[in-house]
Amino acid sequence: MDNRFAQMKFRYLILWYVLAVGILIFSGITYSIGTGGSMTGFITFSQFVLYGVAILWLRRAYHKHDMSVKDLFKPIQKSNGIGKKALFTIYHLTFSLAAVTFIFYLFSFLLPDFLIEMLEDGDATQSFVSATSIPSFFLIVLVAPIVEELVFRGTLLQKLRYKYGNVAGIVVSSAIFSLIHMNSGMIGHFTLGVFLSIFYLQTKNIWVPIICHALNNLLAFSGFLVDSGSTETSMAEAITEIQQVGQYFGIYAFLSLIFLVWLAVSQIKKLNSKDKRSMETTEGVNLSSN
């Protein structure tokens, strides 16, 4: 493992983000007051700006430590198993959707008012994506997977695993990855982060998690567009449908979660064993050379 990752300061990225968000909020308020027009275009622009901030931080951090982001990208090889990992990504998305549906099912009985707010937020997001389909596609399917994988798997994961080991690195980086999305799919974002981390550590090629992340986002984006063209249903009808099928989605999500936990644990154990053998080999070479 490269100890230069441990020296990278993520607090600067956080500071840059806070400043950028502050400037964007002020600019958005000024724009809204000055023009009185729709904020759709400005919101899209702001999202691109925030990803741009992450790219600038990556360039600065890698350059400061005599590293290159390009080194994270390697040619795709058959041994990377990209086909199997892509199929797994599709399966994982079904788990994520089932988990969200089951959470909605529980909220429909326990917190019905909160569920209505969540569904309304979902409708607003769907409308936004439909109204900005081209830039949203570019942002969600292309920009987000590349930038987020470089930050979370290519850099933060490496920093954390160097300091605390594979388990802590995978869990903490995936938790932060989930938290920044802050929506009803946080469980799915966390488990996706776990397996994208495993994919990267298995292959040492950032293209692999980027492709799987892009596939996940493409399918989700397509779902938004399909739903936006479907017949509108009232909020009461939507909740009734959730209550009719939610328990079945819950069973599927629970069984899938058991499988995902078992798979993640087994794969992390293999990674730990591989790292241990690699360290023993390196130590043996060093001893023999001395």
PDB file of C-alpha atoms in Angstrom:
ATOM      1  CA  MET A   1       0.000   0.000   0.000  1.00  0.00           C
ATOM      2  CA  ASP A   2       1.190   3.490  -0.822  1.00  0.00           C
ATOM      3  CA  ASN A   3       1.640   5.506   2.382  1.00  0.00           C
ATOM      4  CA  ARG A   4       1.289   8.746   0.424  1.00  0.00           C
ATOM      5  CA  PHE A   5      -2.493   8.250   0.491  1.00  0.00           C
ATOM      6  CA  ALA A   6      -2.383   8.474   4.288  1.00  0.00           C
ATOM      7  CA  GLN A   7      -0.869  11.954   4.009  1.00  0.00           C
ATOM      8  CA  MET A   8      -3.693  13.377   1.880  1.00  0.00           C
ATOM      9  CA  LYS A   9      -5.817  15.921   3.751  1.00  0.00           C
ATOM     10  CA  PHE A  10      -9.535  15.490   3.101  1.00  0.00           C
ATOM     11  CA  ARG A  11     -10.320  18.441   5.338  1.00  0.00           C
ATOM     12  CA  TYR A  12      -9.238  20.690   2.481  1.00  0.00           C
ATOM     13  CA  LEU A  13     -11.802  19.051   0.212  1.00  0.00           C
ATOM     14  CA  ILE A  14     -14.466  19.636   2.874  1.00  0.00           C
ATOM     15  CA  LEU A  15     -13.383  23.272   3.255  1.00  0.00           C
ATOM     16  CA  TRP A  16     -13.458  23.817  -0.505  1.00  0.00           C
ATOM     17  CA  TYR A  17     -16.924  22.289  -0.653  1.00  0.00           C
ATOM     18  CA  VAL A  18     -18.258  24.464   2.170  1.00  0.00           C
ATOM     19  CA  LEU A  19     -16.941  27.578   0.454  1.00  0.00           C
ATOM     20  CA  ALA A  20     -18.327  26.498  -2.924  1.00  0.00           C
ATOM     21  CA  VAL A  21     -21.759  25.706  -1.446  1.00  0.00           C
ATOM     22  CA  GLY A  22     -21.817  29.067   0.330  1.00  0.00           C
ATOM     23  CA  ILE A  23     -20.951  30.935  -2.860  1.00  0.00           C
ATOM     24  CA  LEU A  24     -23.525  28.955  -4.858  1.00  0.00           C
ATOM     25  CA  ILE A  25     -26.285  29.589  -2.312  1.00  0.00           C
ATOM     26  CA  PHE A  26     -25.559  33.323  -2.330  1.00  0.00           C
ATOM     27  CA  SER A  27     -25.402  33.344  -6.138  1.00  0.00           C
ATOM     28  CA  GLY A  28     -28.639  31.347  -6.350  1.00  0.00           C
ATOM     29  CA  ILE A  29     -30.490  33.766  -4.080  1.00  0.00           C
ATOM     30  CA  THR A  30     -29.154  36.714  -6.067  1.00  0.00           C
ATOM     31  CA  TYR A  31     -30.099  35.047  -9.357  1.00  0.00           C
ATOM     32  CA  SER A  32     -33.598  34.220  -8.124  1.00  0.00           C
ATOM     33  CA  ILE A  33     -34.247  37.743  -6.858  1.00  0.00           C
ATOM     34  CA  GLY A  34     -32.742  39.376  -9.920  1.00  0.00           C
ATOM     35  CA  THR A  35     -34.455  37.306 -12.591  1.00  0.00           C
ATOM     36  CA  GLY A  36     -37.410  35.703 -10.839  1.00  0.00           C
ATOM     37  CA  GLY A  37     -37.014  32.805 -13.287  1.00  0.00           C
ATOM     38  CA  SER A  38     -36.680  29.062 -12.906  1.00  0.00           C
ATOM     39  CA  MET A  39     -33.773  27.750 -10.860  1.00  0.00           C
ATOM     40  CA  THR A  40     -33.546  24.502 -12.840  1.00  0.00           C
ATOM     41  CA  GLY A  41     -30.606  25.594 -14.959  1.00  0.00           C
ATOM     42  CA  PHE A  42     -28.773  27.102 -11.994  1.00  0.00           C
ATOM     43  CA  ILE A  43     -29.182  23.925  -9.920  1.00  0.00           C
ATOM     44  CA  THR A  44     -27.746  21.836 -12.768  1.00  0.00           C
ATOM     45  CA  PHE A  45     -24.843  24.272 -13.115  1.00  0.00           C
ATOM     46  CA  SER A  46     -24.216  24.102  -9.351  1.00  0.00           C
ATOM     47  CA  GLN A  47     -23.949  20.314  -9.446  1.00  0.00           C
ATOM     48  CA  PHE A  48     -21.324  20.476 -12.158  1.00  0.00           C
ATOM     49  CA  VAL A  49     -19.435  23.103 -10.152  1.00  0.00           C
ATOM     50  CA  LEU A  50     -19.308  20.880  -7.059  1.00  0.00           C
ATOM     51  CA  TYR A  51     -17.933  17.965  -9.058  1.00  0.00           C
ATOM     52  CA  GLY A  52     -15.434  20.387 -10.558  1.00  0.00           C
ATOM     53  CA  VAL A  53     -14.287  21.318  -7.053  1.00  0.00           C
ATOM     54  CA  ALA A  54     -13.630  17.631  -6.331  1.00  0.00           C
ATOM     55  CA  ILE A  55     -11.585  17.302  -9.531  1.00  0.00           C
ATOM     56  CA  LEU A  56      -9.482  20.356  -8.637  1.00  0.00           C
ATOM     57  CA  TRP A  57      -8.841  18.960  -5.160  1.00  0.00           C
ATOM     58  CA  LEU A  58      -7.811  15.591  -6.597  1.00  0.00           C
ATOM     59  CA  ARG A  59      -5.344  17.218  -8.979  1.00  0.00           C
ATOM     60  CA  ARG A  60      -3.861  19.323  -6.183  1.00  0.00           C
ATOM     61  CA  ALA A  61      -3.650  16.442  -3.672  1.00  0.00           C
ATOM     62  CA  TYR A  62      -2.030  14.008  -6.099  1.00  0.00           C
ATOM     63  CA  HIS A  63       0.391  16.581  -7.465  1.00  0.00           C
ATOM     64  CA  LYS A  64       1.426  17.621  -3.947  1.00  0.00           C
ATOM     65  CA  HIS A  65       2.382  14.029  -3.110  1.00  0.00           C
ATOM     66  CA  ASP A  66       4.123  13.333  -6.435  1.00  0.00           C
ATOM     67  CA  MET A  67       1.339  11.073  -7.631  1.00  0.00           C
ATOM     68  CA  SER A  68      -0.847  10.982 -10.710  1.00  0.00           C
ATOM     69  CA  VAL A  69      -4.569  10.242 -10.948  1.00  0.00           C
ATOM     70  CA  LYS A  70      -3.811   8.550 -14.274  1.00  0.00           C
ATOM     71  CA  ASP A  71      -2.043   5.744 -12.388  1.00  0.00           C
ATOM     72  CA  LEU A  72      -5.412   4.607 -11.021  1.00  0.00           C
ATOM     73  CA  PHE A  73      -6.594   3.811 -14.554  1.00  0.00           C
ATOM     74  CA  LYS A  74      -5.389   0.578 -16.102  1.00  0.00           C
ATOM     75  CA  PRO A  75      -6.437  -1.359 -19.215  1.00  0.00           C
ATOM     76  CA  ILE A  76      -9.490  -3.558 -18.714  1.00  0.00           C
ATOM     77  CA  GLN A  77      -8.440  -7.210 -18.624  1.00  0.00           C
ATOM     78  CA  LYS A  78     -10.420 -10.424 -18.760  1.00  0.00           C
ATOM     79  CA  SER A  79      -9.173 -11.271 -15.272  1.00  0.00           C
ATOM     80  CA  ASN A  80     -11.022  -8.188 -13.954  1.00  0.00           C
ATOM     81  CA  GLY A  81     -14.278 -10.101 -14.418  1.00  0.00           C
ATOM     82  CA  ILE A  82     -16.132  -7.001 -15.512  1.00  0.00           C
ATOM     83  CA  GLY A  83     -19.025  -9.016 -16.966  1.00  0.00           C
ATOM     84  CA  LYS A  84     -19.764 -10.847 -13.711  1.00  0.00           C
ATOM     85  CA  LYS A  85     -19.380  -7.648 -11.720  1.00  0.00           C
ATOM     86  CA  ALA A  86     -21.801  -5.845 -14.046  1.00  0.00           C
ATOM     87  CA  LEU A  87     -24.396  -8.615 -13.587  1.00  0.00           C
ATOM     88  CA  PHE A  88     -23.901  -8.410  -9.843  1.00  0.00           C
ATOM     89  CA  THR A  89     -24.458  -4.631 -10.010  1.00  0.00           C
ATOM     90  CA  ILE A  90     -27.815  -5.222 -11.701  1.00  0.00           C
ATOM     91  CA  TYR A  91     -28.769  -7.749  -9.019  1.00  0.00           C
ATOM     92  CA  HIS A  92     -27.683  -5.339  -6.299  1.00  0.00           C
ATOM     93  CA  LEU A  93     -29.924  -2.629  -7.746  1.00  0.00           C
ATOM     94  CA  THR A  94     -32.928  -4.948  -7.345  1.00  0.00           C
ATOM     95  CA  PHE A  95     -31.985  -5.320  -3.667  1.00  0.00           C
ATOM     96  CA  SER A  96     -31.683  -1.557  -3.269  1.00  0.00           C
ATOM     97  CA  LEU A  97     -35.094  -0.947  -4.833  1.00  0.00           C
ATOM     98  CA  ALA A  98     -36.662  -3.684  -2.692  1.00  0.00           C
ATOM     99  CA  ALA A  99     -35.141  -2.173   0.456  1.00  0.00           C
ATOM    100  CA  VAL A 100     -36.506   1.279  -0.410  1.00  0.00           C
ATOM    101  CA  THR A 101     -39.960  -0.147  -1.094  1.00  0.00           C
ATOM    102  CA  PHE A 102     -39.970  -1.990   2.231  1.00  0.00           C
ATOM    103  CA  ILE A 103     -38.900   1.173   4.084  1.00  0.00           C
ATOM    104  CA  PHE A 104     -41.779   3.007   2.406  1.00  0.00           C
ATOM    105  CA  TYR A 105     -44.053   0.130   3.478  1.00  0.00           C
ATOM    106  CA  LEU A 106     -43.034   0.533   7.119  1.00  0.00           C
ATOM    107  CA  PHE A 107     -43.331   4.322   6.980  1.00  0.00           C
ATOM    108  CA  SER A 108     -46.840   4.026   5.515  1.00  0.00           C
ATOM    109  CA  PHE A 109     -47.966   2.656   8.897  1.00  0.00           C
ATOM    110  CA  LEU A 110     -45.518   4.290  11.304  1.00  0.00           C
ATOM    111  CA  LEU A 111     -44.837   7.701   9.747  1.00  0.00           C
ATOM    112  CA  PRO A 112     -47.401   8.304   6.992  1.00  0.00           C
ATOM    113  CA  ASP A 113     -46.864  12.087   6.869  1.00  0.00           C
ATOM    114  CA  PHE A 114     -43.112  11.631   6.500  1.00  0.00           C
ATOM    115  CA  LEU A 115     -43.686   9.080   3.728  1.00  0.00           C
ATOM    116  CA  ILE A 116     -45.830  11.596   1.841  1.00  0.00           C
ATOM    117  CA  GLU A 117     -42.990  14.136   2.089  1.00  0.00           C
ATOM    118  CA  MET A 118     -40.519  11.525   0.771  1.00  0.00           C
ATOM    119  CA  LEU A 119     -42.778  10.636  -2.150  1.00  0.00           C
ATOM    120  CA  GLU A 120     -43.266  14.312  -2.973  1.00  0.00           C
ATOM    121  CA  ASP A 121     -39.487  14.818  -2.907  1.00  0.00           C
ATOM    122  CA  GLY A 122     -39.170  11.837  -5.236  1.00  0.00           C
ATOM    123  CA  ASP A 123     -41.696  13.358  -7.619  1.00  0.00           C
ATOM    124  CA  ALA A 124     -39.780  16.652  -7.580  1.00  0.00           C
ATOM    125  CA  THR A 125     -36.507  14.846  -8.368  1.00  0.00           C
ATOM    126  CA  GLN A 126     -38.203  12.914 -11.147  1.00  0.00           C
ATOM    127  CA  SER A 127     -39.595  16.120 -12.649  1.00  0.00           C
ATOM    128  CA  PHE A 128     -36.176  17.771 -12.434  1.00  0.00           C
ATOM    129  CA  VAL A 129     -34.443  14.857 -14.197  1.00  0.00           C
ATOM    130  CA  SER A 130     -37.109  14.837 -16.922  1.00  0.00           C
ATOM    131  CA  ALA A 131     -36.811  18.590 -17.460  1.00  0.00           C
ATOM    132  CA  THR A 132     -33.012  18.410 -17.708  1.00  0.00           C
ATOM    133  CA  SER A 133     -32.646  14.969 -19.295  1.00  0.00           C
ATOM    134  CA  ILE A 134     -29.488  15.645 -21.351  1.00  0.00           C
ATOM    135  CA  PRO A 135     -27.361  17.433 -18.710  1.00  0.00           C
ATOM    136  CA  SER A 136     -28.752  15.103 -16.031  1.00  0.00           C
ATOM    137  CA  PHE A 137     -27.689  12.063 -18.078  1.00  0.00           C
ATOM    138  CA  PHE A 138     -24.200  13.501 -18.499  1.00  0.00           C
ATOM    139  CA  LEU A 139     -23.985  14.334 -14.798  1.00  0.00           C
ATOM    140  CA  ILE A 140     -25.533  11.172 -13.334  1.00  0.00           C
ATOM    141  CA  VAL A 141     -24.231   8.508 -15.725  1.00  0.00           C
ATOM    142  CA  LEU A 142     -20.828   9.916 -16.715  1.00  0.00           C
ATOM    143  CA  VAL A 143     -19.498  12.611 -14.388  1.00  0.00           C
ATOM    144  CA  ALA A 144     -20.710  11.303 -11.021  1.00  0.00           C
ATOM    145  CA  PRO A 145     -19.327   7.736 -11.372  1.00  0.00           C
ATOM    146  CA  ILE A 146     -15.894   8.960 -12.447  1.00  0.00           C
ATOM    147  CA  VAL A 147     -15.467  11.693  -9.837  1.00  0.00           C
ATOM    148  CA  GLU A 148     -17.048   9.766  -6.957  1.00  0.00           C
ATOM    149  CA  GLU A 149     -14.985   6.643  -7.625  1.00  0.00           C
ATOM    150  CA  LEU A 150     -11.771   8.650  -7.798  1.00  0.00           C
ATOM    151  CA  VAL A 151     -12.594  10.314  -4.479  1.00  0.00           C
ATOM    152  CA  PHE A 152     -14.117   7.424  -2.525  1.00  0.00           C
ATOM    153  CA  ARG A 153     -12.529   4.246  -3.879  1.00  0.00           C
ATOM    154  CA  GLY A 154      -9.377   5.609  -5.500  1.00  0.00           C
ATOM    155  CA  THR A 155      -8.357   7.927  -2.660  1.00  0.00           C
ATOM    156  CA  LEU A 156     -10.389   7.849   0.591  1.00  0.00           C
ATOM    157  CA  LEU A 157     -10.529   4.047   0.706  1.00  0.00           C
ATOM    158  CA  GLN A 158      -6.773   3.876   0.163  1.00  0.00           C
ATOM    159  CA  LYS A 159      -6.111   6.416   2.900  1.00  0.00           C
ATOM    160  CA  LEU A 160      -8.323   4.643   5.446  1.00  0.00           C
ATOM    161  CA  ARG A 161      -7.179   1.103   4.698  1.00  0.00           C
ATOM    162  CA  TYR A 162      -3.531   2.158   5.035  1.00  0.00           C
ATOM    163  CA  LYS A 163      -4.243   3.525   8.515  1.00  0.00           C
ATOM    164  CA  TYR A 164      -6.910   1.124   9.806  1.00  0.00           C
ATOM    165  CA  GLY A 165      -7.064  -1.912   7.496  1.00  0.00           C
ATOM    166  CA  ASN A 166      -9.402  -3.164   4.797  1.00  0.00           C
ATOM    167  CA  VAL A 167     -12.531  -3.608   6.924  1.00  0.00           C
ATOM    168  CA  ALA A 168     -12.483  -0.108   8.409  1.00  0.00           C
ATOM    169  CA  GLY A 169     -11.505   1.426   5.086  1.00  0.00           C
ATOM    170  CA  ILE A 170     -14.353  -0.247   3.223  1.00  0.00           C
ATOM    171  CA  VAL A 171     -17.008   0.382   5.896  1.00  0.00           C
ATOM    172  CA  VAL A 172     -16.141   4.013   6.666  1.00  0.00           C
ATOM    173  CA  SER A 173     -15.653   5.113   3.043  1.00  0.00           C
ATOM    174  CA  SER A 174     -18.922   3.382   2.078  1.00  0.00           C
ATOM    175  CA  ALA A 175     -20.775   5.017   4.980  1.00  0.00           C
ATOM    176  CA  ILE A 176     -19.579   8.474   3.925  1.00  0.00           C
ATOM    177  CA  PHE A 177     -20.460   7.655   0.312  1.00  0.00           C
ATOM    178  CA  SER A 178     -23.970   6.780   1.468  1.00  0.00           C
ATOM    179  CA  LEU A 179     -24.354   9.855   3.664  1.00  0.00           C
ATOM    180  CA  ILE A 180     -23.510  12.353   0.931  1.00  0.00           C
ATOM    181  CA  HIS A 181     -26.426  11.061  -1.150  1.00  0.00           C
ATOM    182  CA  MET A 182     -28.913  11.657   1.693  1.00  0.00           C
ATOM    183  CA  ASN A 183     -31.993  10.003   0.227  1.00  0.00           C
ATOM    184  CA  SER A 184     -34.239   6.995   0.758  1.00  0.00           C
ATOM    185  CA  GLY A 185     -31.722   4.712  -0.952  1.00  0.00           C
ATOM    186  CA  MET A 186     -28.976   5.134   1.647  1.00  0.00           C
ATOM    187  CA  ILE A 187     -28.935   1.417   2.510  1.00  0.00           C
ATOM    188  CA  GLY A 188     -28.395   0.552  -1.138  1.00  0.00           C
ATOM    189  CA  HIS A 189     -25.742   3.261  -1.497  1.00  0.00           C
ATOM    190  CA  PHE A 190     -23.855   1.832   1.473  1.00  0.00           C
ATOM    191  CA  THR A 191     -23.880  -1.759   0.214  1.00  0.00           C
ATOM    192  CA  LEU A 192     -23.029  -0.566  -3.297  1.00  0.00           C
ATOM    193  CA  GLY A 193     -20.077   1.339  -1.830  1.00  0.00           C
ATOM    194  CA  VAL A 194     -18.920  -1.811  -0.053  1.00  0.00           C
ATOM    195  CA  PHE A 195     -18.868  -3.885  -3.233  1.00  0.00           C
ATOM    196  CA  LEU A 196     -17.377  -1.126  -5.393  1.00  0.00           C
ATOM    197  CA  SER A 197     -14.586  -0.975  -2.792  1.00  0.00           C
ATOM    198  CA  ILE A 198     -14.127  -4.735  -3.002  1.00  0.00           C
ATOM    199  CA  PHE A 199     -14.088  -4.595  -6.808  1.00  0.00           C
ATOM    200  CA  TYR A 200     -11.384  -1.941  -6.739  1.00  0.00           C
ATOM    201  CA  LEU A 201      -9.204  -3.771  -4.222  1.00  0.00           C
ATOM    202  CA  GLN A 202      -9.567  -7.002  -6.189  1.00  0.00           C
ATOM    203  CA  THR A 203      -8.542  -5.461  -9.514  1.00  0.00           C
ATOM    204  CA  LYS A 204      -6.502  -2.356  -8.530  1.00  0.00           C
ATOM    205  CA  ASN A 205      -8.185  -0.748 -11.551  1.00  0.00           C
ATOM    206  CA  ILE A 206     -10.483   2.245 -10.984  1.00  0.00           C
ATOM    207  CA  TRP A 207     -12.232   1.580 -14.310  1.00  0.00           C
ATOM    208  CA  VAL A 208     -13.979  -1.444 -12.770  1.00  0.00           C
ATOM    209  CA  PRO A 209     -15.936   0.411 -10.033  1.00  0.00           C
ATOM    210  CA  ILE A 210     -16.506   3.326 -12.425  1.00  0.00           C
ATOM    211  CA  ILE A 211     -18.166   1.056 -15.009  1.00  0.00           C
ATOM    212  CA  CYS A 212     -20.308  -0.694 -12.386  1.00  0.00           C
ATOM    213  CA  HIS A 213     -21.257   2.639 -10.793  1.00  0.00           C
ATOM    214  CA  ALA A 214     -22.163   4.070 -14.204  1.00  0.00           C
ATOM    215  CA  LEU A 215     -24.287   0.994 -14.987  1.00  0.00           C
ATOM    216  CA  ASN A 216     -26.134   1.370 -11.681  1.00  0.00           C
ATOM    217  CA  ASN A 217     -26.795   5.064 -12.367  1.00  0.00           C
ATOM    218  CA  LEU A 218     -27.826   4.411 -15.964  1.00  0.00           C
ATOM    219  CA  LEU A 219     -30.477   1.928 -14.867  1.00  0.00           C
ATOM    220  CA  ALA A 220     -31.713   4.275 -12.125  1.00  0.00           C
ATOM    221  CA  PHE A 221     -31.765   7.211 -14.565  1.00  0.00           C
ATOM    222  CA  SER A 222     -33.726   5.143 -17.090  1.00  0.00           C
ATOM    223  CA  GLY A 223     -36.204   4.273 -14.363  1.00  0.00           C
ATOM    224  CA  PHE A 224     -36.751   7.967 -13.654  1.00  0.00           C
ATOM    225  CA  LEU A 225     -37.505   8.642 -17.320  1.00  0.00           C
ATOM    226  CA  VAL A 226     -39.855   5.656 -17.630  1.00  0.00           C
ATOM    227  CA  ASP A 227     -41.749   6.642 -14.478  1.00  0.00           C
ATOM    228  CA  SER A 228     -42.057  10.240 -15.650  1.00  0.00           C
ATOM    229  CA  GLY A 229     -43.871   9.039 -18.767  1.00  0.00           C
ATOM    230  CA  SER A 230     -46.266   6.748 -16.917  1.00  0.00           C
ATOM    231  CA  THR A 231     -49.813   7.529 -15.885  1.00  0.00           C
ATOM    232  CA  GLU A 232     -49.986   9.754 -12.833  1.00  0.00           C
ATOM    233  CA  THR A 233     -51.410   8.233  -9.657  1.00  0.00           C
ATOM    234  CA  SER A 234     -52.598  10.036  -6.566  1.00  0.00           C
ATOM    235  CA  MET A 235     -50.559   9.932  -3.378  1.00  0.00           C
ATOM    236  CA  ALA A 236     -53.254   7.796  -1.708  1.00  0.00           C
ATOM    237  CA  GLU A 237     -53.142   5.274  -4.571  1.00  0.00           C
ATOM    238  CA  ALA A 238     -49.350   5.118  -4.417  1.00  0.00           C
ATOM    239  CA  ILE A 239     -49.404   4.432  -0.666  1.00  0.00           C
ATOM    240  CA  THR A 240     -52.091   1.773  -1.117  1.00  0.00           C
ATOM    241  CA  GLU A 241     -49.952   0.010  -3.746  1.00  0.00           C
ATOM    242  CA  ILE A 242     -46.944   0.111  -1.409  1.00  0.00           C
ATOM    243  CA  GLN A 243     -48.982  -1.413   1.426  1.00  0.00           C
ATOM    244  CA  GLN A 244     -50.193  -4.212  -0.847  1.00  0.00           C
ATOM    245  CA  VAL A 245     -46.762  -5.385  -2.002  1.00  0.00           C
ATOM    246  CA  GLY A 246     -44.291  -3.929   0.512  1.00  0.00           C
ATOM    247  CA  GLN A 247     -44.018  -7.045   2.698  1.00  0.00           C
ATOM    248  CA  TYR A 248     -42.957  -9.175  -0.277  1.00  0.00           C
ATOM    249  CA  PHE A 249     -40.247  -6.705  -1.194  1.00  0.00           C
ATOM    250  CA  GLY A 250     -39.174  -6.810   2.444  1.00  0.00           C
ATOM    251  CA  ILE A 251     -38.713 -10.582   2.333  1.00  0.00           C
ATOM    252  CA  TYR A 252     -36.640 -10.300  -0.855  1.00  0.00           C
ATOM    253  CA  ALA A 253     -34.559  -7.463   0.610  1.00  0.00           C
ATOM    254  CA  PHE A 254     -33.928  -9.398   3.847  1.00  0.00           C
ATOM    255  CA  LEU A 255     -32.821 -12.576   2.061  1.00  0.00           C
ATOM    256  CA  SER A 256     -30.656 -10.551  -0.320  1.00  0.00           C
ATOM    257  CA  LEU A 257     -29.078  -8.692   2.589  1.00  0.00           C
ATOM    258  CA  ILE A 258     -28.072 -11.973   4.226  1.00  0.00           C
ATOM    259  CA  PHE A 259     -26.467 -13.073   0.970  1.00  0.00           C
ATOM    260  CA  LEU A 260     -24.731  -9.708   0.472  1.00  0.00           C
ATOM    261  CA  VAL A 261     -23.289  -9.704   4.003  1.00  0.00           C
ATOM    262  CA  TRP A 262     -21.999 -13.257   3.560  1.00  0.00           C
ATOM    263  CA  LEU A 263     -20.488 -12.396   0.183  1.00  0.00           C
ATOM    264  CA  ALA A 264     -18.865  -9.185   1.417  1.00  0.00           C
ATOM    265  CA  VAL A 265     -17.349 -10.889   4.472  1.00  0.00           C
ATOM    266  CA  SER A 266     -15.973 -13.777   2.410  1.00  0.00           C
ATOM    267  CA  GLN A 267     -14.470 -11.438  -0.204  1.00  0.00           C
ATOM    268  CA  ILE A 268     -12.892  -9.180   2.425  1.00  0.00           C
ATOM    269  CA  LYS A 269     -11.340 -12.222   4.098  1.00  0.00           C
ATOM    270  CA  LYS A 270      -9.799 -13.185   0.773  1.00  0.00           C
ATOM    271  CA  LEU A 271      -8.470  -9.650   0.336  1.00  0.00           C
ATOM    272  CA  ASN A 272      -6.940  -9.722   3.825  1.00  0.00           C
ATOM    273  CA  SER A 273      -5.300 -13.082   3.125  1.00  0.00           C
ATOM    274  CA  LYS A 274      -3.942 -11.795  -0.173  1.00  0.00           C
ATOM    275  CA  ASP A 275      -2.543  -8.664   1.482  1.00  0.00           C
ATOM    276  CA  LYS A 276      -0.948 -10.774   4.250  1.00  0.00           C
ATOM    277  CA  ARG A 277       0.763 -13.052   1.720  1.00  0.00           C
ATOM    278  CA  SER A 278       1.948 -10.013  -0.225  1.00  0.00           C
ATOM    279  CA  MET A 279       3.448  -8.453   2.921  1.00  0.00           C
ATOM    280  CA  GLU A 280       5.158 -11.711   3.885  1.00  0.00           C
ATOM    281  CA  THR A 281       6.626 -11.991   0.390  1.00  0.00           C
ATOM    282  CA  THR A 282       7.875  -8.390   0.506  1.00  0.00           C
ATOM    283  CA  GLU A 283       9.416  -8.904   3.947  1.00  0.00           C
ATOM    284  CA  GLY A 284      11.104 -12.102   2.745  1.00  0.00           C
ATOM    285  CA  VAL A 285      12.597 -10.296  -0.249  1.00  0.00           C
ATOM    286  CA  ASN A 286      13.862  -7.486   1.984  1.00  0.00           C
ATOM    287  CA  LEU A 287      15.470  -9.944   4.411  1.00  0.00           C
ATOM    288  CA  SER A 288      17.153 -11.908   1.621  1.00  0.00           C
ATOM    289  CA  SER A 289      18.517  -8.713   0.061  1.00  0.00           C
ATOM    290  CA  ASN A 290      20.027  -7.698   3.412  1.00  0.00           C
TER     291      ASN A 290
END
